Amino acid sequence: MGLFGKKDKLQIIAFQSYGTDSHFYARGRALEDEEIDLSQKGFFNLIWNSYKRFETDEIRNTSVKVKLSDGRTLSGKTDKRGYYVFDEYLENLGQLTNQEGWLNYEIAYDDSALRREILHQNRFPGEVLIPSKNAEFGVISDIDDTILHTGVVSSLKWRVVVNTIFKRASKRTPLKGAAEFYSLLHRGKSGEAANPIFYVSHSPWNLYRYLELFLQENDFPKGPILLRNFPRLGSGKSRAEKPQKQKEILNILTTYPNLKFILIGDSGEHDADIYKEIAELYPNQVSAIYLRSVAHKRKMERVGGLFKSYKTTPVLLVESSEQAIAHAKENGFIK
């Protein structure tokens, strides 16, 4: 709801997702348009835009429709938090992709009872990545303190708050050389491949456009950005339940059983434990693990001990992008 009771226009944010030649998997969220301008400068504009990113007005339980470029359509519905998921088995989706493996679709509201103004003539673009059969390997990368300085290892996480709220996406600092390293991995040993890159994070979906802009502004290869829902109040996660990031990585591996992967994360939080467990479950699919070193002695000692006698998968604790590039060349991942 806008100021003075005026109703905001409606929009749909289609999250980049991934699928196969016979599996269409797309998701996104139906929301009121809060008119967030990620390029705005100024202290109060940054605070106001940050507030609007998290104070969303979702369009619940409403019908939406997907249209593919060959005319096929799918019908679905948003849930009580405004999210939609299309998880359908269709044939010959690979024929609809471009050279990089992206399938374009349109999604629209399909509910005549809405009686609301809808942005973009009710036509919102979405993309699903369908990796080429000629892909040499895939890359699954964390975002926080792996390619983007966030400060997740700082005391009380104060740097995370400051960086997210008080810095524009275009002004956030990528780790030195990270974009070059990822571009080399994307092009692979041949220098002409379109190896898929998947970006995973523990951040909520509210930050999707913010992170998407950061990746674009800093010339990272385009890839699905996979985040998580905010937990509901009082809905505590059981100790046996896997983190959403881990579930997403496992889903990617099972979606592409014939594709090998490189896992990239940092040594600050839980990436080391998650990646080690995944590599032990899928030893034939995980070709290497790269873990960015962090400025925290105790955490680095813990990670070093974790992999001290580990032999399942090559693991490199990365001090610089140059070191990672050299290792990737030696192991035949890049040109």
GROMACS .gro file of C-alpha atoms in nm:
model
  335
    1MET     CA    1   0.000   0.000   0.000
    2GLY     CA    2   0.140   0.339  -0.098
    3LEU     CA    3   0.126   0.667   0.090
    4PHE     CA    4  -0.219   0.816   0.170
    5GLY     CA    5  -0.390   0.484   0.101
    6LYS     CA    6  -0.304   0.478  -0.269
    7LYS     CA    7  -0.255   0.124  -0.394
    8ASP     CA    8   0.085   0.046  -0.544
    9LYS     CA    9   0.113  -0.107  -0.887
   10LEU     CA   10   0.178  -0.479  -0.913
   11GLN     CA   11   0.494  -0.650  -1.032
   12ILE     CA   12   0.641  -0.999  -1.057
   13ILE     CA   13   1.009  -1.067  -0.981
   14ALA     CA   14   1.118  -1.380  -1.169
   15PHE     CA   15   1.422  -1.537  -1.005
   16GLN     CA   16   1.676  -1.691  -1.242
   17SER     CA   17   1.651  -2.066  -1.201
   18TYR     CA   18   1.778  -2.385  -1.364
   19GLY     CA   19   1.638  -2.694  -1.535
   20THR     CA   20   1.703  -2.957  -1.800
   21ASP     CA   21   1.584  -3.041  -2.150
   22SER     CA   22   1.277  -3.206  -1.997
   23HIS     CA   23   1.240  -3.025  -1.665
   24PHE     CA   24   1.108  -2.669  -1.644
   25TYR     CA   25   1.176  -2.528  -1.298
   26ALA     CA   26   1.099  -2.160  -1.245
   27ARG     CA   27   1.025  -1.953  -0.940
   28GLY     CA   28   0.975  -1.595  -0.835
   29ARG     CA   29   0.753  -1.367  -0.631
   30ALA     CA   30   0.445  -1.152  -0.691
   31LEU     CA   31   0.469  -0.819  -0.506
   32GLU     CA   32   0.348  -0.464  -0.497
   33ASP     CA   33   0.596  -0.231  -0.662
   34GLU     CA   34   0.779  -0.038  -0.389
   35GLU     CA   35   0.964   0.177  -0.645
   36ILE     CA   36   1.305   0.079  -0.512
   37ASP     CA   37   1.585   0.255  -0.697
   38LEU     CA   38   1.909   0.065  -0.632
   39SER     CA   39   2.112   0.349  -0.784
   40GLN     CA   40   1.992   0.616  -0.540
   41LYS     CA   41   2.257   0.793  -0.335
   42GLY     CA   42   2.233   0.952   0.007
   43PHE     CA   43   2.211   0.822   0.362
   44PHE     CA   44   1.832   0.846   0.401
   45ASN     CA   45   1.762   0.704   0.054
   46LEU     CA   46   1.976   0.400   0.135
   47ILE     CA   47   1.793   0.344   0.464
   48TRP     CA   48   1.451   0.390   0.300
   49ASN     CA   49   1.531   0.152   0.013
   50SER     CA   50   1.666  -0.107   0.257
   51TYR     CA   51   1.345  -0.084   0.458
   52LYS     CA   52   1.135  -0.129   0.143
   53ARG     CA   53   1.336  -0.435   0.040
   54PHE     CA   54   1.229  -0.616   0.355
   55GLU     CA   55   0.885  -0.462   0.414
   56THR     CA   56   0.728  -0.630   0.112
   57ASP     CA   57   0.357  -0.647   0.026
   58GLU     CA   58   0.319  -0.984  -0.141
   59ILE     CA   59   0.028  -1.082  -0.368
   60ARG     CA   60  -0.097  -1.400  -0.207
   61ASN     CA   61  -0.287  -1.693  -0.352
   62THR     CA   62  -0.333  -1.543  -0.695
   63SER     CA   63  -0.321  -1.711  -1.036
   64VAL     CA   64  -0.020  -1.661  -1.262
   65LYS     CA   65   0.060  -1.792  -1.609
   66VAL     CA   66   0.388  -1.875  -1.783
   67LYS     CA   67   0.431  -1.853  -2.159
   68LEU     CA   68   0.727  -2.011  -2.340
   69SER     CA   69   0.869  -1.879  -2.665
   70ASP     CA   70   0.714  -2.167  -2.862
   71GLY     CA   71   0.365  -2.078  -2.737
   72ARG     CA   72   0.330  -2.341  -2.463
   73THR     CA   73   0.167  -2.212  -2.145
   74LEU     CA   74   0.159  -2.321  -1.783
   75SER     CA   75  -0.082  -2.214  -1.510
   76GLY     CA   76   0.005  -2.181  -1.142
   77LYS     CA   77  -0.067  -1.991  -0.823
   78THR     CA   78   0.131  -1.790  -0.570
   79ASP     CA   79   0.142  -1.912  -0.211
   80LYS     CA   80   0.054  -1.718   0.104
   81ARG     CA   81   0.389  -1.534   0.087
   82GLY     CA   82   0.357  -1.443  -0.280
   83TYR     CA   83   0.605  -1.699  -0.412
   84TYR     CA   84   0.536  -1.910  -0.720
   85VAL     CA   85   0.704  -2.232  -0.830
   86PHE     CA   86   0.661  -2.407  -1.164
   87ASP     CA   87   0.804  -2.758  -1.150
   88GLU     CA   88   0.694  -2.927  -1.472
   89TYR     CA   89   0.818  -3.198  -1.704
   90LEU     CA   90   0.813  -3.070  -2.063
   91GLU     CA   91   0.989  -3.191  -2.376
   92ASN     CA   92   1.258  -3.030  -2.591
   93LEU     CA   93   1.326  -2.728  -2.372
   94GLY     CA   94   1.686  -2.722  -2.490
   95GLN     CA   95   1.566  -2.613  -2.833
   96LEU     CA   96   1.443  -2.286  -2.680
   97THR     CA   97   1.778  -2.182  -2.525
   98ASN     CA   98   2.041  -1.940  -2.652
   99GLN     CA   99   2.412  -2.022  -2.691
  100GLU     CA  100   2.472  -1.968  -2.318
  101GLY     CA  101   2.192  -2.209  -2.225
  102TRP     CA  102   1.931  -1.955  -2.114
  103LEU     CA  103   1.563  -2.023  -2.182
  104ASN     CA  104   1.349  -1.708  -2.180
  105TYR     CA  105   0.986  -1.707  -2.069
  106GLU     CA  106   0.719  -1.458  -1.973
  107ILE     CA  107   0.508  -1.466  -1.659
  108ALA     CA  108   0.188  -1.270  -1.599
  109TYR     CA  109  -0.094  -1.233  -1.351
  110ASP     CA  110  -0.390  -1.445  -1.460
  111ASP     CA  111  -0.660  -1.325  -1.221
  112SER     CA  112  -0.926  -1.090  -1.358
  113ALA     CA  113  -1.049  -1.018  -1.004
  114LEU     CA  114  -0.731  -0.830  -0.909
  115ARG     CA  115  -0.853  -0.493  -1.046
  116ARG     CA  116  -0.510  -0.338  -0.993
  117GLU     CA  117  -0.272  -0.159  -1.224
  118ILE     CA  118   0.008  -0.392  -1.332
  119LEU     CA  119   0.349  -0.281  -1.451
  120HIS     CA  120   0.490  -0.359  -1.799
  121GLN     CA  121   0.152  -0.444  -1.951
  122ASN     CA  122   0.149  -0.752  -1.726
  123ARG     CA  123   0.445  -0.911  -1.907
  124PHE     CA  124   0.745  -0.997  -1.689
  125PRO     CA  125   1.058  -1.170  -1.824
  126GLY     CA  126   1.207  -1.478  -1.662
  127GLU     CA  127   1.503  -1.705  -1.737
  128VAL     CA  128   1.587  -2.069  -1.673
  129LEU     CA  129   1.939  -2.201  -1.727
  130ILE     CA  130   1.963  -2.532  -1.911
  131PRO     CA  131   2.334  -2.617  -1.932
  132SER     CA  132   2.463  -2.740  -2.265
  133LYS     CA  133   2.549  -3.107  -2.294
  134ASN     CA  134   2.893  -2.985  -2.400
  135ALA     CA  135   2.957  -2.808  -2.069
  136GLU     CA  136   3.290  -2.920  -1.927
  137PHE     CA  137   3.185  -2.877  -1.563
  138GLY     CA  138   2.971  -2.655  -1.340
  139VAL     CA  139   3.061  -2.415  -1.061
  140ILE     CA  140   2.866  -2.366  -0.738
  141SER     CA  141   2.977  -2.061  -0.544
  142ASP     CA  142   2.887  -1.894  -0.220
  143ILE     CA  143   2.849  -1.515  -0.233
  144ASP     CA  144   2.921  -1.372   0.114
  145ASP     CA  145   3.296  -1.321   0.169
  146THR     CA  146   3.362  -1.549  -0.128
  147ILE     CA  147   3.309  -1.296  -0.405
  148LEU     CA  148   3.156  -1.007  -0.206
  149HIS     CA  149   3.307  -0.842   0.101
  150THR     CA  150   3.035  -0.870   0.368
  151GLY     CA  151   3.204  -0.915   0.704
  152VAL     CA  152   3.024  -1.231   0.813
  153VAL     CA  153   3.314  -1.318   1.041
  154SER     CA  154   3.313  -0.978   1.215
  155SER     CA  155   3.204  -0.966   1.576
  156LEU     CA  156   2.826  -0.932   1.618
  157LYS     CA  157   2.795  -0.928   1.234
  158TRP     CA  158   2.788  -0.546   1.242
  159ARG     CA  159   2.968  -0.519   0.909
  160VAL     CA  160   2.701  -0.728   0.738
  161VAL     CA  161   2.436  -0.482   0.852
  162VAL     CA  162   2.639  -0.176   0.756
  163ASN     CA  163   2.733  -0.311   0.414
  164THR     CA  164   2.381  -0.427   0.326
  165ILE     CA  165   2.192  -0.119   0.443
  166PHE     CA  166   2.434   0.167   0.389
  167LYS     CA  167   2.605   0.071   0.063
  168ARG     CA  168   2.459   0.064  -0.287
  169ALA     CA  169   2.509  -0.260  -0.480
  170SER     CA  170   2.713  -0.071  -0.741
  171LYS     CA  171   2.952   0.045  -0.466
  172ARG     CA  172   3.005  -0.292  -0.300
  173THR     CA  173   3.356  -0.433  -0.332
  174PRO     CA  174   3.414  -0.772  -0.495
  175LEU     CA  175   3.711  -0.976  -0.382
  176LYS     CA  176   4.009  -0.888  -0.596
  177GLY     CA  177   4.034  -1.098  -0.911
  178ALA     CA  178   3.718  -1.298  -0.838
  179ALA     CA  179   3.530  -1.188  -1.152
  180GLU     CA  180   3.828  -1.280  -1.371
  181PHE     CA  181   3.857  -1.623  -1.206
  182TYR     CA  182   3.485  -1.696  -1.253
  183SER     CA  183   3.495  -1.581  -1.615
  184LEU     CA  184   3.784  -1.819  -1.682
  185LEU     CA  185   3.592  -2.103  -1.518
  186HIS     CA  186   3.283  -2.016  -1.721
  187ARG     CA  187   3.482  -2.045  -2.045
  188GLY     CA  188   3.668  -2.356  -1.927
  189LYS     CA  189   3.970  -2.534  -2.068
  190SER     CA  190   3.866  -2.474  -2.427
  191GLY     CA  191   3.815  -2.103  -2.367
  192GLU     CA  192   3.484  -2.129  -2.554
  193ALA     CA  193   3.264  -2.330  -2.318
  194ALA     CA  194   2.952  -2.206  -2.140
  195ASN     CA  195   3.007  -2.380  -1.808
  196PRO     CA  196   2.716  -2.302  -1.575
  197ILE     CA  197   2.775  -2.090  -1.264
  198PHE     CA  198   2.536  -2.119  -0.968
  199TYR     CA  199   2.546  -1.857  -0.691
  200VAL     CA  200   2.414  -1.972  -0.352
  201SER     CA  201   2.374  -1.768  -0.035
  202HIS     CA  202   2.210  -1.774   0.304
  203SER     CA  203   2.071  -1.427   0.226
  204PRO     CA  204   1.692  -1.390   0.189
  205TRP     CA  205   1.514  -1.352  -0.145
  206ASN     CA  206   1.450  -0.986  -0.054
  207LEU     CA  207   1.811  -0.919  -0.157
  208TYR     CA  208   1.778  -1.088  -0.497
  209ARG     CA  209   1.781  -0.773  -0.713
  210TYR     CA  210   2.053  -0.617  -0.499
  211LEU     CA  211   2.283  -0.918  -0.551
  212GLU     CA  212   2.187  -0.948  -0.917
  213LEU     CA  213   2.294  -0.586  -0.975
  214PHE     CA  214   2.621  -0.644  -0.786
  215LEU     CA  215   2.710  -0.939  -1.012
  216GLN     CA  216   2.621  -0.744  -1.326
  217GLU     CA  217   2.810  -0.430  -1.222
  218ASN     CA  218   3.126  -0.629  -1.151
  219ASP     CA  219   3.120  -0.847  -1.467
  220PHE     CA  220   3.062  -1.184  -1.304
  221PRO     CA  221   2.923  -1.452  -1.540
  222LYS     CA  222   2.546  -1.466  -1.530
  223GLY     CA  223   2.403  -1.757  -1.332
  224PRO     CA  224   2.107  -1.849  -1.112
  225ILE     CA  225   2.113  -1.668  -0.776
  226LEU     CA  226   1.973  -1.907  -0.516
  227LEU     CA  227   1.868  -1.759  -0.182
  228ARG     CA  228   1.628  -1.855   0.098
  229ASN     CA  229   1.291  -1.762   0.241
  230PHE     CA  230   1.283  -1.566   0.563
  231PRO     CA  231   1.185  -1.810   0.841
  232ARG     CA  232   0.848  -1.750   1.000
  233LEU     CA  233   0.843  -1.633   1.360
  234GLY     CA  234   0.822  -1.930   1.592
  235SER     CA  235   0.906  -2.179   1.317
  236GLY     CA  236   1.237  -2.298   1.457
  237LYS     CA  237   1.441  -2.532   1.237
  238SER     CA  238   1.511  -2.876   1.376
  239ARG     CA  239   1.876  -2.960   1.435
  240ALA     CA  240   1.853  -3.246   1.187
  241GLU     CA  241   1.737  -3.018   0.907
  242LYS     CA  242   1.997  -2.920   0.646
  243PRO     CA  243   2.063  -2.549   0.575
  244GLN     CA  244   1.881  -2.422   0.267
  245LYS     CA  245   2.212  -2.357   0.092
  246GLN     CA  246   2.312  -2.721   0.138
  247LYS     CA  247   1.975  -2.842   0.010
  248GLU     CA  248   2.013  -2.624  -0.299
  249ILE     CA  249   2.360  -2.758  -0.376
  250LEU     CA  250   2.242  -3.117  -0.338
  251ASN     CA  251   1.950  -3.044  -0.571
  252ILE     CA  252   2.187  -2.905  -0.835
  253LEU     CA  253   2.407  -3.217  -0.816
  254THR     CA  254   2.109  -3.451  -0.851
  255THR     CA  255   1.964  -3.242  -1.134
  256TYR     CA  256   2.286  -3.283  -1.334
  257PRO     CA  257   2.422  -3.628  -1.237
  258ASN     CA  258   2.658  -3.643  -1.537
  259LEU     CA  259   2.819  -3.305  -1.472
  260LYS     CA  260   3.119  -3.254  -1.246
  261PHE     CA  261   3.134  -2.947  -1.020
  262ILE     CA  262   3.380  -2.713  -0.852
  263LEU     CA  263   3.261  -2.580  -0.515
  264ILE     CA  264   3.378  -2.236  -0.405
  265GLY     CA  265   3.320  -2.083  -0.061
  266ASP     CA  266   3.501  -1.924   0.230
  267SER     CA  267   3.655  -2.043   0.555
  268GLY     CA  268   3.452  -1.813   0.777
  269GLU     CA  269   3.120  -1.983   0.842
  270HIS     CA  270   2.989  -2.327   0.744
  271ASP     CA  271   3.101  -2.373   0.383
  272ALA     CA  272   3.391  -2.602   0.478
  273ASP     CA  273   3.164  -2.843   0.667
  274ILE     CA  274   2.889  -2.834   0.403
  275TYR     CA  275   3.125  -2.885   0.110
  276LYS     CA  276   3.316  -3.166   0.283
  277GLU     CA  277   2.992  -3.353   0.353
  278ILE     CA  278   2.868  -3.303  -0.003
  279ALA     CA  279   3.198  -3.419  -0.156
  280GLU     CA  280   3.185  -3.735   0.055
  281LEU     CA  281   2.830  -3.801  -0.067
  282TYR     CA  282   2.914  -3.726  -0.432
  283PRO     CA  283   3.288  -3.801  -0.470
  284ASN     CA  284   3.258  -3.861  -0.844
  285GLN     CA  285   3.089  -3.526  -0.907
  286VAL     CA  286   3.296  -3.285  -0.699
  287SER     CA  287   3.624  -3.214  -0.879
  288ALA     CA  288   3.765  -2.955  -0.639
  289ILE     CA  289   3.686  -2.732  -0.342
  290TYR     CA  290   3.817  -2.376  -0.315
  291LEU     CA  291   3.783  -2.200   0.020
  292ARG     CA  292   3.873  -1.833   0.054
  293SER     CA  293   4.084  -1.760   0.359
  294VAL     CA  294   3.939  -1.513   0.610
  295ALA     CA  295   4.107  -1.284   0.860
  296HIS     CA  296   4.015  -1.493   1.161
  297LYS     CA  297   4.289  -1.711   1.310
  298ARG     CA  298   4.065  -1.950   1.505
  299LYS     CA  299   3.835  -2.017   1.209
  300MET     CA  300   4.130  -2.078   0.977
  301GLU     CA  301   4.283  -2.322   1.225
  302ARG     CA  302   3.953  -2.509   1.249
  303VAL     CA  303   3.919  -2.540   0.870
  304GLY     CA  304   4.283  -2.644   0.835
  305GLY     CA  305   4.227  -2.920   1.088
  306LEU     CA  306   3.906  -3.028   0.914
  307PHE     CA  307   4.092  -3.104   0.591
  308LYS     CA  308   4.429  -3.209   0.737
  309SER     CA  309   4.391  -3.577   0.647
  310TYR     CA  310   4.114  -3.534   0.389
  311LYS     CA  311   4.181  -3.716   0.060
  312THR     CA  312   3.841  -3.747  -0.111
  313THR     CA  313   3.857  -3.425  -0.316
  314PRO     CA  314   4.134  -3.171  -0.389
  315VAL     CA  315   4.093  -2.877  -0.148
  316LEU     CA  316   4.267  -2.543  -0.174
  317LEU     CA  317   4.259  -2.276   0.097
  318VAL     CA  318   4.279  -1.969  -0.123
  319GLU     CA  319   4.479  -1.664  -0.024
  320SER     CA  320   4.431  -1.484  -0.357
  321SER     CA  321   4.253  -1.518  -0.691
  322GLU     CA  322   4.592  -1.554  -0.860
  323GLN     CA  323   4.657  -1.864  -0.649
  324ALA     CA  324   4.318  -2.010  -0.743
  325ILE     CA  325   4.375  -1.936  -1.114
  326ALA     CA  326   4.714  -2.107  -1.104
  327HIS     CA  327   4.565  -2.415  -0.936
  328ALA     CA  328   4.278  -2.429  -1.186
  329LYS     CA  329   4.524  -2.415  -1.477
  330GLU     CA  330   4.738  -2.691  -1.327
  331ASN     CA  331   4.431  -2.912  -1.289
  332GLY     CA  332   4.305  -2.850  -1.642
  333PHE     CA  333   3.992  -2.656  -1.548
  334ILE     CA  334   4.082  -2.338  -1.737
  335LYS     CA  335   4.286  -2.235  -2.037
   0.00000   0.00000   0.00000
